[in-house]
Tab-separated table of C-alpha atoms in Angstrom:
chain	number	residue	atom	x	y	z
A	114	MET	CA	24.122	-28.747	-3.182
A	115	ALA	CA	25.840	-25.943	-5.094
A	116	ALA	CA	23.893	-23.092	-6.659
A	117	GLN	CA	25.317	-21.498	-9.816
A	118	PRO	CA	27.039	-18.554	-8.038
A	119	GLN	CA	28.691	-21.019	-5.655
A	120	ILE	CA	29.805	-23.182	-8.593
A	121	LEU	CA	31.433	-20.131	-10.153
A	122	THR	CA	33.162	-19.236	-6.877
A	123	THR	CA	34.476	-22.779	-6.464
A	124	LEU	CA	35.806	-22.984	-10.015
A	125	ARG	CA	37.494	-19.599	-9.706
A	126	SER	CA	39.310	-20.760	-6.585
A	127	GLU	CA	40.533	-23.944	-8.320
A	128	LEU	CA	41.437	-22.717	-11.784
A	129	PRO	CA	44.626	-24.864	-12.106
A	130	ARG	CA	42.659	-28.025	-11.373
A	131	LEU	CA	39.939	-26.966	-13.813
A	132	GLU	CA	42.447	-26.212	-16.588
A	133	ALA	CA	44.082	-29.620	-16.120
A	134	LEU	CA	40.680	-31.278	-16.320
A	135	LEU	CA	39.813	-29.449	-19.552
A	136	LYS	CA	43.085	-30.598	-21.160
A	137	GLU	CA	42.222	-34.221	-20.377
A	138	GLN	CA	38.717	-33.889	-21.856
A	139	ASP	CA	38.129	-36.428	-24.646
A	140	ASP	CA	34.754	-35.124	-25.858
A	141	PRO	CA	35.201	-31.480	-26.936
A	142	GLY	CA	31.486	-30.637	-26.560
A	143	ARG	CA	30.497	-28.080	-23.939
A	144	ASN	CA	27.734	-30.213	-22.436
A	145	ALA	CA	30.111	-33.131	-22.038
A	146	THR	CA	32.646	-30.780	-20.445
A	147	ALA	CA	30.046	-29.547	-17.959
A	148	ARG	CA	29.111	-33.137	-17.045
A	149	ARG	CA	32.754	-34.019	-16.478
A	150	VAL	CA	33.317	-30.952	-14.284
A	151	CYS	CA	30.211	-31.773	-12.222
A	152	GLU	CA	31.556	-35.287	-11.593
A	153	ALA	CA	35.035	-34.048	-10.691
A	154	PHE	CA	33.931	-31.267	-8.336
A	155	GLY	CA	30.800	-32.902	-6.924
A	156	PHE	CA	28.318	-30.343	-8.230
A	157	VAL	CA	25.032	-32.153	-7.556
A	158	ASP	CA	21.570	-31.124	-6.391
A	159	ALA	CA	19.691	-32.420	-3.353
A	160	ARG	CA	18.706	-35.568	-5.222
A	161	GLY	CA	22.231	-36.321	-6.374
A	162	ARG	CA	21.763	-35.209	-9.989
A	163	PRO	CA	24.568	-33.260	-11.742
A	164	ARG	CA	23.963	-29.506	-11.855
A	165	GLN	CA	24.936	-29.419	-15.504
A	166	ALA	CA	23.058	-26.248	-16.494
A	167	GLY	CA	24.505	-24.195	-13.628
A	168	CYS	CA	27.990	-25.591	-14.230
A	169	LEU	CA	27.831	-24.804	-17.948
A	170	LYS	CA	26.769	-21.236	-17.183
A	171	ALA	CA	29.702	-20.832	-14.776
A	172	LEU	CA	32.122	-22.241	-17.391
A	173	ARG	CA	30.814	-19.779	-19.977
A	174	THR	CA	31.394	-16.919	-17.539
A	175	LEU	CA	34.986	-18.016	-16.937
A	176	ASP	CA	35.514	-18.405	-20.681
A	177	ALA	CA	34.178	-14.884	-21.333
A	178	GLN	CA	36.546	-13.533	-18.650
A	179	LYS	CA	39.519	-15.285	-20.359
A	180	HIS	CA	40.249	-17.528	-17.367
A	181	ILE	CA	39.752	-20.709	-19.393
A	182	LYS	CA	39.267	-21.711	-23.015
A	183	LEU	CA	36.121	-23.711	-23.796
A	184	PRO	CA	35.547	-25.552	-27.051
A	185	ALA	CA	33.485	-23.609	-29.559
A	186	GLY	CA	29.759	-23.878	-28.902
A	187	GLN	CA	27.167	-24.708	-31.519
A	188	ALA	CA	25.541	-21.700	-33.141
A	189	TYR	CA	21.790	-21.581	-32.609
A	190	THR	CA	18.949	-19.124	-32.612
A	191	ALA	CA	16.920	-18.882	-29.435
A	192	THR	CA	13.345	-19.381	-30.635
A	193	ALA	CA	11.890	-21.114	-27.588
A	194	LYS	CA	8.416	-19.838	-26.781
A	195	PRO	CA	5.797	-21.047	-24.338
A	196	HIS	CA	3.538	-23.694	-25.863
A	197	LEU	CA	-0.039	-22.354	-26.061
A	198	LEU	CA	-3.459	-23.803	-26.747
A	199	ASP	CA	-5.034	-23.235	-30.130
A	200	ALA	CA	-7.944	-21.382	-28.479
A	201	PRO	CA	-8.412	-19.304	-25.310
A	202	VAL	CA	-9.223	-21.076	-22.059
A	203	ALA	CA	-12.985	-21.191	-21.523
A	204	LYS	CA	-14.333	-18.592	-19.119
A	205	ALA	CA	-15.382	-19.695	-15.642
A	206	GLU	CA	-19.141	-19.692	-15.221
A	207	ASP	CA	-21.424	-18.941	-12.266
A	208	VAL	CA	-18.551	-18.189	-9.892
A	209	PRO	CA	-20.003	-17.299	-6.461
A	210	VAL	CA	-19.371	-13.933	-4.844
A	211	THR	CA	-17.271	-15.344	-1.962
A	212	ALA	CA	-14.391	-17.834	-1.975
A	213	ARG	CA	-15.939	-20.143	0.618
A	214	LYS	CA	-18.833	-20.881	-1.743
A	215	VAL	CA	-16.644	-22.045	-4.658
A	216	LYS	CA	-17.530	-25.624	-5.541
A	217	ASN	CA	-14.927	-28.389	-5.941
A	218	PHE	CA	-11.964	-26.054	-5.463
A	219	ARG	CA	-8.789	-27.796	-6.675
A	220	ILE	CA	-5.119	-26.904	-6.960
A	221	ILE	CA	-3.527	-28.786	-9.856
A	222	GLN	CA	0.261	-28.979	-10.023
A	223	VAL	CA	1.332	-28.500	-13.625
A	224	LYS	CA	3.130	-31.631	-14.810
A	225	SER	CA	1.627	-32.711	-18.119
A	226	LYS	CA	2.090	-31.062	-21.499
A	227	GLN	CA	-1.623	-30.220	-21.637
A	228	ASP	CA	-1.570	-28.525	-18.214
A	229	ARG	CA	1.480	-26.506	-19.244
A	230	ALA	CA	-0.320	-25.341	-22.368
A	231	ILE	CA	-3.343	-24.250	-20.288
A	232	TRP	CA	-1.089	-22.435	-17.793
A	233	ASN	CA	0.823	-20.676	-20.562
A	234	THR	CA	-2.357	-19.662	-22.378
A	235	LEU	CA	-3.921	-18.183	-19.240
A	236	MET	CA	-0.786	-16.163	-18.518
A	237	ASP	CA	-0.233	-15.137	-22.125
A	238	GLN	CA	-3.750	-13.819	-22.616
A	239	GLU	CA	-4.810	-12.638	-19.145
A	240	HIS	CA	-1.719	-11.744	-17.065
A	241	PRO	CA	-0.241	-8.207	-17.489
A	242	ARG	CA	3.280	-9.609	-17.934
A	243	GLY	CA	2.262	-12.508	-20.158
A	244	ALA	CA	3.658	-16.030	-20.229
A	245	ALA	CA	7.325	-16.788	-19.601
A	246	ILE	CA	9.774	-19.673	-19.692
A	247	PHE	CA	11.168	-19.809	-16.160
A	248	ALA	CA	14.801	-20.600	-15.422
A	249	GLY	CA	15.947	-22.820	-12.578
A	250	ALA	CA	13.786	-24.623	-10.047
A	251	GLN	CA	10.100	-24.002	-10.626
A	252	VAL	CA	6.630	-25.185	-9.645
A	253	LYS	CA	3.418	-24.129	-11.354
A	254	TYR	CA	-0.230	-24.548	-10.406
A	255	LEU	CA	-3.631	-24.261	-12.050
A	256	ILE	CA	-6.613	-23.222	-9.931
A	257	HIS	CA	-9.653	-25.246	-10.996
A	258	SER	CA	-13.210	-25.642	-9.747
A	259	ALA	CA	-16.634	-26.839	-10.819
A	260	HIS	CA	-17.043	-23.394	-12.409
A	261	GLY	CA	-13.938	-23.731	-14.587
A	262	TYR	CA	-10.382	-22.433	-14.342
A	263	LEU	CA	-10.141	-19.562	-11.842
A	264	GLY	CA	-6.467	-18.670	-12.205
A	265	ALA	CA	-2.876	-19.852	-12.134
A	266	VAL	CA	0.244	-19.497	-9.979
A	267	GLY	CA	3.928	-19.896	-10.821
A	268	PHE	CA	7.072	-20.081	-8.676
A	269	SER	CA	10.621	-19.875	-10.005
A	270	SER	CA	14.163	-19.290	-8.770
A	271	ALA	CA	14.763	-16.200	-6.639
A	272	ALA	CA	16.442	-13.019	-7.839
A	273	LEU	CA	20.220	-13.420	-7.720
A	274	TYR	CA	20.775	-10.052	-6.062
A	275	LEU	CA	18.116	-8.131	-4.174
A	276	HIS	CA	19.362	-5.572	-1.688
A	277	VAL	CA	16.286	-5.266	0.544
A	278	ARG	CA	15.858	-9.055	0.701
A	279	ASP	CA	19.515	-9.694	1.466
A	280	ARG	CA	19.441	-6.996	4.147
A	281	PHE	CA	16.288	-8.554	5.620
A	282	ILE	CA	17.836	-12.038	5.706
A	283	PHE	CA	21.174	-10.589	6.859
A	284	TRP	CA	23.493	-12.927	4.964
A	285	ASP	CA	26.774	-12.260	3.190
A	286	GLN	CA	27.650	-13.041	-0.419
A	287	LYS	CA	29.089	-16.486	0.307
A	288	HIS	CA	26.132	-17.494	2.457
A	289	ARG	CA	23.680	-16.230	-0.161
A	290	ALA	CA	25.368	-18.226	-2.926
A	291	ALA	CA	25.115	-21.404	-0.853
A	292	GLN	CA	21.540	-20.947	0.388
A	293	LEU	CA	19.751	-18.910	-2.299
A	294	HIS	CA	17.828	-21.997	-3.465
A	295	ARG	CA	15.946	-21.841	-0.157
A	296	VAL	CA	14.231	-18.687	-1.438
A	297	VAL	CA	11.740	-18.953	-4.321
A	298	ASN	CA	10.060	-16.247	-6.326
A	299	LEU	CA	6.311	-15.956	-6.781
A	300	SER	CA	6.785	-14.935	-10.414
A	301	ARG	CA	3.207	-15.163	-11.663
A	302	PHE	CA	-0.096	-14.922	-9.818
A	303	LEU	CA	-3.320	-14.706	-11.772
A	304	ILE	CA	-6.941	-14.538	-10.715
A	305	ARG	CA	-8.818	-14.219	-13.986
A	306	PRO	CA	-9.896	-10.586	-14.509
A	307	ASP	CA	-13.568	-11.333	-15.138
A	308	ILE	CA	-13.996	-13.143	-11.802
A	309	GLY	CA	-15.480	-11.058	-8.985
A	310	CYS	CA	-15.152	-13.429	-6.034
A	311	LYS	CA	-14.417	-11.827	-2.678
A	312	ASN	CA	-11.304	-13.124	-0.845
A	313	LEU	CA	-10.509	-15.590	-3.647
A	314	ALA	CA	-6.974	-14.243	-4.214
A	315	SER	CA	-5.895	-14.506	-0.565
A	316	TYR	CA	-7.595	-17.904	-0.250
A	317	VAL	CA	-5.719	-19.232	-3.287
A	318	LEU	CA	-2.424	-17.880	-1.968
A	319	SER	CA	-2.849	-19.467	1.454
A	320	ARG	CA	-3.781	-22.860	-0.019
A	321	VAL	CA	-0.949	-22.855	-2.557
A	322	LEU	CA	1.691	-21.745	-0.045
A	323	ARG	CA	0.592	-24.493	2.326
A	324	ARG	CA	1.513	-27.215	-0.176
A	325	LEU	CA	4.469	-25.521	-1.900
A	326	PRO	CA	7.244	-26.925	0.392
A	327	ARG	CA	5.927	-30.466	-0.065
A	328	ASP	CA	5.766	-30.176	-3.855
A	329	PHE	CA	9.219	-28.612	-4.040
A	330	ARG	CA	10.691	-31.393	-1.930
A	331	ALA	CA	9.071	-34.067	-4.083
A	332	ARG	CA	10.477	-32.532	-7.264
A	333	TYR	CA	13.879	-31.208	-6.192
A	334	GLY	CA	14.699	-32.976	-2.937
A	335	TYR	CA	14.545	-29.901	-0.699
A	336	ALA	CA	11.969	-27.443	0.637
A	337	PRO	CA	12.273	-23.643	0.383
A	338	TYR	CA	12.014	-21.499	3.489
A	339	LEU	CA	10.984	-18.118	2.035
A	340	VAL	CA	8.905	-16.780	-0.857
A	341	GLU	CA	9.616	-13.376	-2.396
A	342	THR	CA	7.381	-11.450	-4.760
A	343	PHE	CA	7.139	-8.005	-6.305
A	344	VAL	CA	4.199	-5.598	-6.443
A	345	SER	CA	3.957	-2.413	-8.497
A	346	PRO	CA	3.884	0.753	-6.353
A	347	ASP	CA	0.445	1.666	-7.702
A	348	GLN	CA	-0.990	-1.636	-6.447
A	349	LYS	CA	-2.009	-2.051	-2.803
A	350	GLY	CA	-1.265	-5.778	-2.675
A	351	THR	CA	-4.211	-6.366	-0.335
A	352	CYS	CA	-4.394	-10.097	-1.072
A	353	PHE	CA	-0.720	-10.532	-0.128
A	354	LYS	CA	-1.243	-8.735	3.170
A	355	ALA	CA	-4.254	-10.937	3.869
A	356	ALA	CA	-2.091	-14.002	3.178
A	357	ASN	CA	0.545	-12.758	5.700
A	358	PHE	CA	3.169	-11.520	3.266
A	359	ARG	CA	5.459	-8.916	4.823
A	360	TYR	CA	6.571	-5.719	3.083
A	361	ILE	CA	10.350	-5.270	3.447
A	362	GLY	CA	11.178	-2.410	1.065
A	363	GLN	CA	11.549	-1.468	-2.594
A	364	THR	CA	13.750	-2.621	-5.443
A	365	LYS	CA	16.245	-0.186	-6.928
A	366	GLY	CA	14.794	-0.564	-10.422
A	367	ARG	CA	17.831	-2.250	-12.001
A	368	GLY	CA	16.246	-5.490	-13.193
A	369	ARG	CA	17.254	-9.109	-12.609
A	370	HIS	CA	20.222	-9.193	-14.977
A	371	ALA	CA	21.415	-5.586	-14.718
A	372	THR	CA	25.068	-5.049	-15.679
A	373	THR	CA	25.207	-1.437	-14.436
A	374	HIS	CA	23.819	0.579	-11.530
A	375	ALA	CA	21.441	2.444	-13.846
A	376	CYS	CA	17.770	2.273	-12.811
A	377	THR	CA	16.184	1.113	-16.070
A	378	ARG	CA	13.102	-0.573	-14.588
A	379	SER	CA	10.237	0.668	-12.481
A	380	LYS	CA	10.723	0.223	-8.751
A	381	LYS	CA	8.666	-2.520	-7.134
A	382	LYS	CA	7.547	-3.232	-3.597
A	383	VAL	CA	9.197	-6.370	-2.217
A	384	LEU	CA	7.150	-8.741	-0.054
A	385	ILE	CA	8.339	-11.834	1.816
A	386	TYR	CA	6.388	-14.857	3.066
A	387	GLU	CA	7.900	-17.163	5.674
A	388	LEU	CA	7.170	-20.792	4.755
A	389	ASP	CA	9.127	-22.053	7.772
A	390	PRO	CA	9.005	-20.041	11.027
A	391	ARG	CA	12.467	-21.383	11.964
A	392	TRP	CA	14.066	-20.274	8.706
A	393	ARG	CA	16.692	-18.078	10.361
A	394	ALA	CA	18.017	-20.933	12.480
A	395	LYS	CA	17.990	-23.327	9.516
A	396	LEU	CA	19.793	-20.846	7.276
A	397	GLY	CA	22.275	-20.099	10.038
A	398	VAL	CA	21.755	-16.340	9.909
A	399	PRO	CA	21.625	-14.105	12.992
A	400	HIS	CA	18.428	-12.858	14.531
A	401	VAL	CA	17.411	-9.423	13.279
A	402	GLU	CA	15.145	-7.108	15.244
A	403	LEU	CA	12.289	-6.510	12.827
A	404	HIS	CA	10.636	-3.953	15.081
A	405	PRO	CA	13.534	-1.923	16.495
A	406	ARG	CA	13.092	0.319	19.517
A	407	LEU	CA	14.874	3.598	20.163
A	408	GLU	CA	15.051	4.943	23.672
A	409	VAL	CA	13.729	8.468	24.051
A	410	GLY	CA	16.590	10.939	24.166
A	411	LYS	CA	19.161	8.619	22.560
A	412	GLY	CA	21.170	10.279	19.810
A	413	LEU	CA	19.484	13.654	20.220
A	414	ASN	CA	22.598	15.701	20.965
A	415	ALA	CA	23.705	18.333	18.487
A	416	ASP	CA	26.339	16.153	16.824
A	417	GLN	CA	24.207	13.047	16.243
A	418	TRP	CA	20.611	14.226	15.867
A	419	THR	CA	20.494	15.154	12.177
A	420	GLN	CA	22.526	12.088	11.183
A	421	GLN	CA	20.259	9.766	13.151
A	422	GLU	CA	17.004	11.319	11.985
A	423	PHE	CA	17.665	12.061	8.282
A	424	ALA	CA	20.735	10.196	6.981
A	425	GLU	CA	18.657	7.284	5.655
A	426	ALA	CA	16.452	9.435	3.425
A	427	GLU	CA	16.142	7.778	-0.005
A	428	LEU	CA	16.581	10.708	-2.390
A	429	GLY	CA	18.137	8.963	-5.379
A	430	ASN	CA	21.789	9.020	-4.371
A	431	ARG	CA	23.924	9.336	-1.256
A	432	GLN	CA	25.131	12.823	-2.052
A	433	ARG	CA	21.596	14.240	-1.835
A	434	SER	CA	21.014	12.392	1.438
A	435	ARG	CA	24.222	13.855	2.878
A	436	ARG	CA	23.185	17.298	1.644
A	437	LEU	CA	19.850	16.919	3.424
A	438	VAL	CA	21.640	16.146	6.699
A	439	LEU	CA	23.758	19.286	6.329
A	440	ILE	CA	20.702	21.402	5.503
A	441	VAL	CA	18.701	20.138	8.488
A	442	ASN	CA	21.710	20.684	10.735
A	443	LEU	CA	22.012	24.255	9.455
A	444	LEU	CA	18.320	25.045	9.911
A	445	SER	CA	18.279	23.547	13.403
A	446	THR	CA	20.914	26.048	14.508
A	447	LEU	CA	19.068	29.045	13.069
A	448	MET	CA	15.727	28.489	14.852
A	449	GLY	CA	13.497	30.055	12.190
A	450	ARG	CA	15.941	32.694	10.980
A	451	PRO	CA	16.872	32.814	7.274
A	452	VAL	CA	19.866	30.775	6.159
A	453	THR	CA	21.637	33.999	5.245
A	454	ALA	CA	21.768	34.742	8.987
A	455	ALA	CA	24.218	31.885	9.591
A	456	PRO	CA	27.233	33.179	11.570
A	457	LYS	CA	29.681	31.606	9.094
A	458	ARG	CA	28.894	32.405	5.479
A	459	ASP	CA	29.626	29.503	3.150
A	460	PRO	CA	28.966	30.468	-0.493
A	461	ARG	CA	29.266	26.903	-1.756
A	462	GLY	CA	27.058	25.607	1.030
A	463	MET	CA	24.456	28.281	0.306
A	464	ALA	CA	24.478	27.397	-3.389
A	465	ALA	CA	24.036	23.714	-2.535
A	466	TYR	CA	21.154	24.578	-0.184
A	467	TYR	CA	19.207	26.567	-2.768
A	468	GLY	CA	20.099	24.082	-5.501
A	469	PHE	CA	18.658	21.261	-3.384
A	470	LEU	CA	15.340	23.088	-3.124
A	471	GLU	CA	15.234	24.246	-6.741
A	472	ARG	CA	15.889	20.753	-8.126
A	473	ALA	CA	13.550	18.916	-5.755
A	474	ASP	CA	10.899	18.307	-8.423
A	475	LYS	CA	13.522	17.237	-10.973
A	476	TYR	CA	14.936	14.558	-8.667
A	477	GLY	CA	11.586	13.499	-7.209
A	478	ILE	CA	12.388	14.802	-3.734
A	479	THR	CA	9.094	15.042	-1.841
A	480	PRO	CA	8.211	16.050	1.733
A	481	ALA	CA	7.281	12.409	2.410
A	482	LYS	CA	10.767	11.189	1.380
A	483	VAL	CA	12.439	13.855	3.504
A	484	LEU	CA	10.296	13.026	6.535
A	485	ALA	CA	10.435	9.208	6.114
A	486	PRO	CA	13.608	8.456	8.138
A	487	HIS	CA	12.551	10.785	10.973
A	488	ARG	CA	9.115	9.175	10.964
A	489	GLY	CA	10.794	5.771	11.276
A	490	ARG	CA	12.780	6.917	14.281
A	491	THR	CA	9.611	8.373	15.777
A	492	VAL	CA	7.863	5.004	15.483
A	493	GLU	CA	10.872	3.315	17.112
A	494	ARG	CA	10.604	5.733	20.037
A	495	MET	CA	6.854	5.106	20.235
A	496	ARG	CA	7.497	1.387	20.758
A	497	THR	CA	9.234	2.161	24.052
A	498	GLN	CA	6.148	3.890	25.457
A	499	LYS	CA	3.101	2.360	27.100
A	500	THR	CA	0.869	5.210	25.947
A	501	VAL	CA	1.354	7.512	22.955
A	502	LEU	CA	-0.831	10.454	22.000
A	503	CYS	CA	-0.953	11.533	18.359
A	504	LEU	CA	-1.893	15.193	18.201
A	505	GLN	CA	-2.883	16.786	14.923
A	506	ASP	CA	-3.524	20.375	13.975
A	507	GLY	CA	-3.316	22.683	10.997
A	508	THR	CA	-1.772	26.061	10.359
A	509	ASP	CA	-1.517	28.502	7.490
A	510	ILE	CA	1.915	29.566	6.229
A	511	SER	CA	1.745	32.921	4.508
A	512	TYR	CA	3.824	33.677	1.413
A	513	SER	CA	2.140	37.007	0.652
A	514	THR	CA	5.501	38.780	0.786
A	515	ARG	CA	6.877	36.464	-1.913
A	516	PRO	CA	4.912	37.337	-5.061
A	517	GLU	CA	7.075	35.127	-7.313
A	518	CYS	CA	5.920	31.910	-5.624
A	519	GLU	CA	3.696	29.655	-7.750
A	520	GLY	CA	1.012	27.145	-6.887
A	521	LEU	CA	-0.152	28.870	-3.698
A	522	GLU	CA	-3.712	28.899	-2.409
A	523	VAL	CA	-5.816	31.595	-0.801
A	524	ILE	CA	-5.481	31.217	2.958
A	525	GLY	CA	-7.371	34.371	3.992
A	526	ARG	CA	-8.912	37.714	3.073
A	527	ASN	CA	-8.939	41.010	4.966
A	528	GLN	CA	-11.739	43.555	5.191
A	529	THR	CA	-10.812	45.023	1.823
A	530	THR	CA	-11.080	41.517	0.246
A	531	CYS	CA	-7.339	41.499	-0.351
A	532	GLU	CA	-6.282	37.860	-0.615
A	533	ALA	CA	-3.420	36.324	1.340
A	534	LYS	CA	-1.580	33.544	-0.501
A	535	GLY	CA	0.185	30.654	1.162
A	536	VAL	CA	0.044	26.981	2.107
A	537	HIS	CA	-2.138	25.145	4.619
A	538	LEU	CA	-0.078	22.674	6.640
A	539	HIS	CA	-1.577	19.822	8.664
A	540	ALA	CA	0.797	17.929	10.965
A	541	THR	CA	0.595	14.999	13.381
A	542	LEU	CA	2.913	15.022	16.416
A	543	ALA	CA	3.504	11.995	18.654
A	544	ILE	CA	4.007	12.614	22.393
A	545	ASN	CA	4.109	10.311	25.409
A	546	ASP	CA	1.761	10.539	28.392
A	547	GLU	CA	4.116	13.030	30.071
A	548	GLY	CA	3.899	15.434	27.132
A	549	LEU	CA	7.409	14.683	25.824
A	550	PRO	CA	7.557	14.970	22.005
A	551	LEU	CA	8.606	11.755	20.258
A	552	GLY	CA	8.599	13.109	16.712
A	553	VAL	CA	6.517	14.071	13.700
A	554	LEU	CA	4.458	11.317	12.131
A	555	ARG	CA	2.894	13.191	9.245
A	556	CYS	CA	2.973	16.512	7.420
A	557	ALA	CA	0.419	17.209	4.704
A	558	TYR	CA	-0.253	20.364	2.785
A	559	ARG	CA	-2.480	21.553	-0.013
A	560	LYS	CA	-0.377	22.755	-2.910
A	561	LYS	CA	-3.324	23.837	-5.019
A	562	GLU	CA	-7.083	23.932	-4.677
A	563	GLY	CA	-8.311	20.402	-4.078
A	564	GLN	CA	-4.832	18.862	-4.289
A	565	THR	CA	-3.165	17.409	-1.197
A	566	LYS	CA	0.505	16.535	-0.809
A	567	THR	CA	1.881	14.431	2.048
């Protein structure tokens, strides 16, 4: 079976054969051309049906890139919209407070026109992102009970390019193009907002995911191995955690069909669910250590320490991350002395150092982002220890000699009631049972009265 990216790759590699085929084409229509190309190149799905839609999309791409010349397509206006009911779906009544008490719980696979209209109406009126016409392979469900419709679920084709997912799977571009259909996207998940039933969301997810491979195989001739989904950063995603989804990272905010590297969308948390525990072997990808361990003392010499501990900080671009490494390396050699005390004065380096600090708020650089890679290495070192002690304590950092500083709090008063301004810092340090420091797990400080930053 060839997914659309693989079709495009194949056609690019055999352009002379494709051009000869197009010259022999009797029917000048684009759909007929796509059917003929599918027959000639063997582009079929798992059930032996021509992948006409994917082939036509690949041909259009080649035509736009001037590799081939397709016959003119028919002009049309895209007006397709989800078919909705004439009235809202009736509210569920007398729903119990816990999922296990729901009567006649049923998962209905959407197949009929009426079920599609109900699914679309629920999403259109009650889901934050509304209804949508999915592209590619898709399976939809309605969640019904004796109390009425409780929600709806929809799966569609996976994102074409997703850095954190592709890094997690550990496949290359060619492998991804050939096997991407084995990953599906949980595109819509709705538990109706007016339903207050404890554990219903995680219960629905577990039941739906249990039958998803079977339904996919019945419809498309193959079963997916992984499910991906996206959660807004302001949402905890508790139901996904309860259903054994795994957090693997964040999107870059570029959107599904981004043509540039600009971050035009909000960043989302990416979660993965493993439908088949042997998915790595079946996909033919190497084993990846999901819980890496770092031996204590490894990489802690002067040349490697800052690179190992801070190079992976996500600060918006690589240049800022490299600047952070240089700054930490500089500060580590000064041992509490001001940066102006560096033995080798570097005017450009000094300007970059102060510019990094002055523009931190502008670029969204926070203490948590700076500490994150070091915290990750600390956790890796903790995994090598049988016993780890997490020590926490607070201290006050005085800025009384810097009257231009803003947002400070009162950290003390002397006998004349003169106030000392500064910041209260609370840190957590991990050590092993021999007292050897493993790293800093957390730094939190109060920027203003009643406001805590981590």
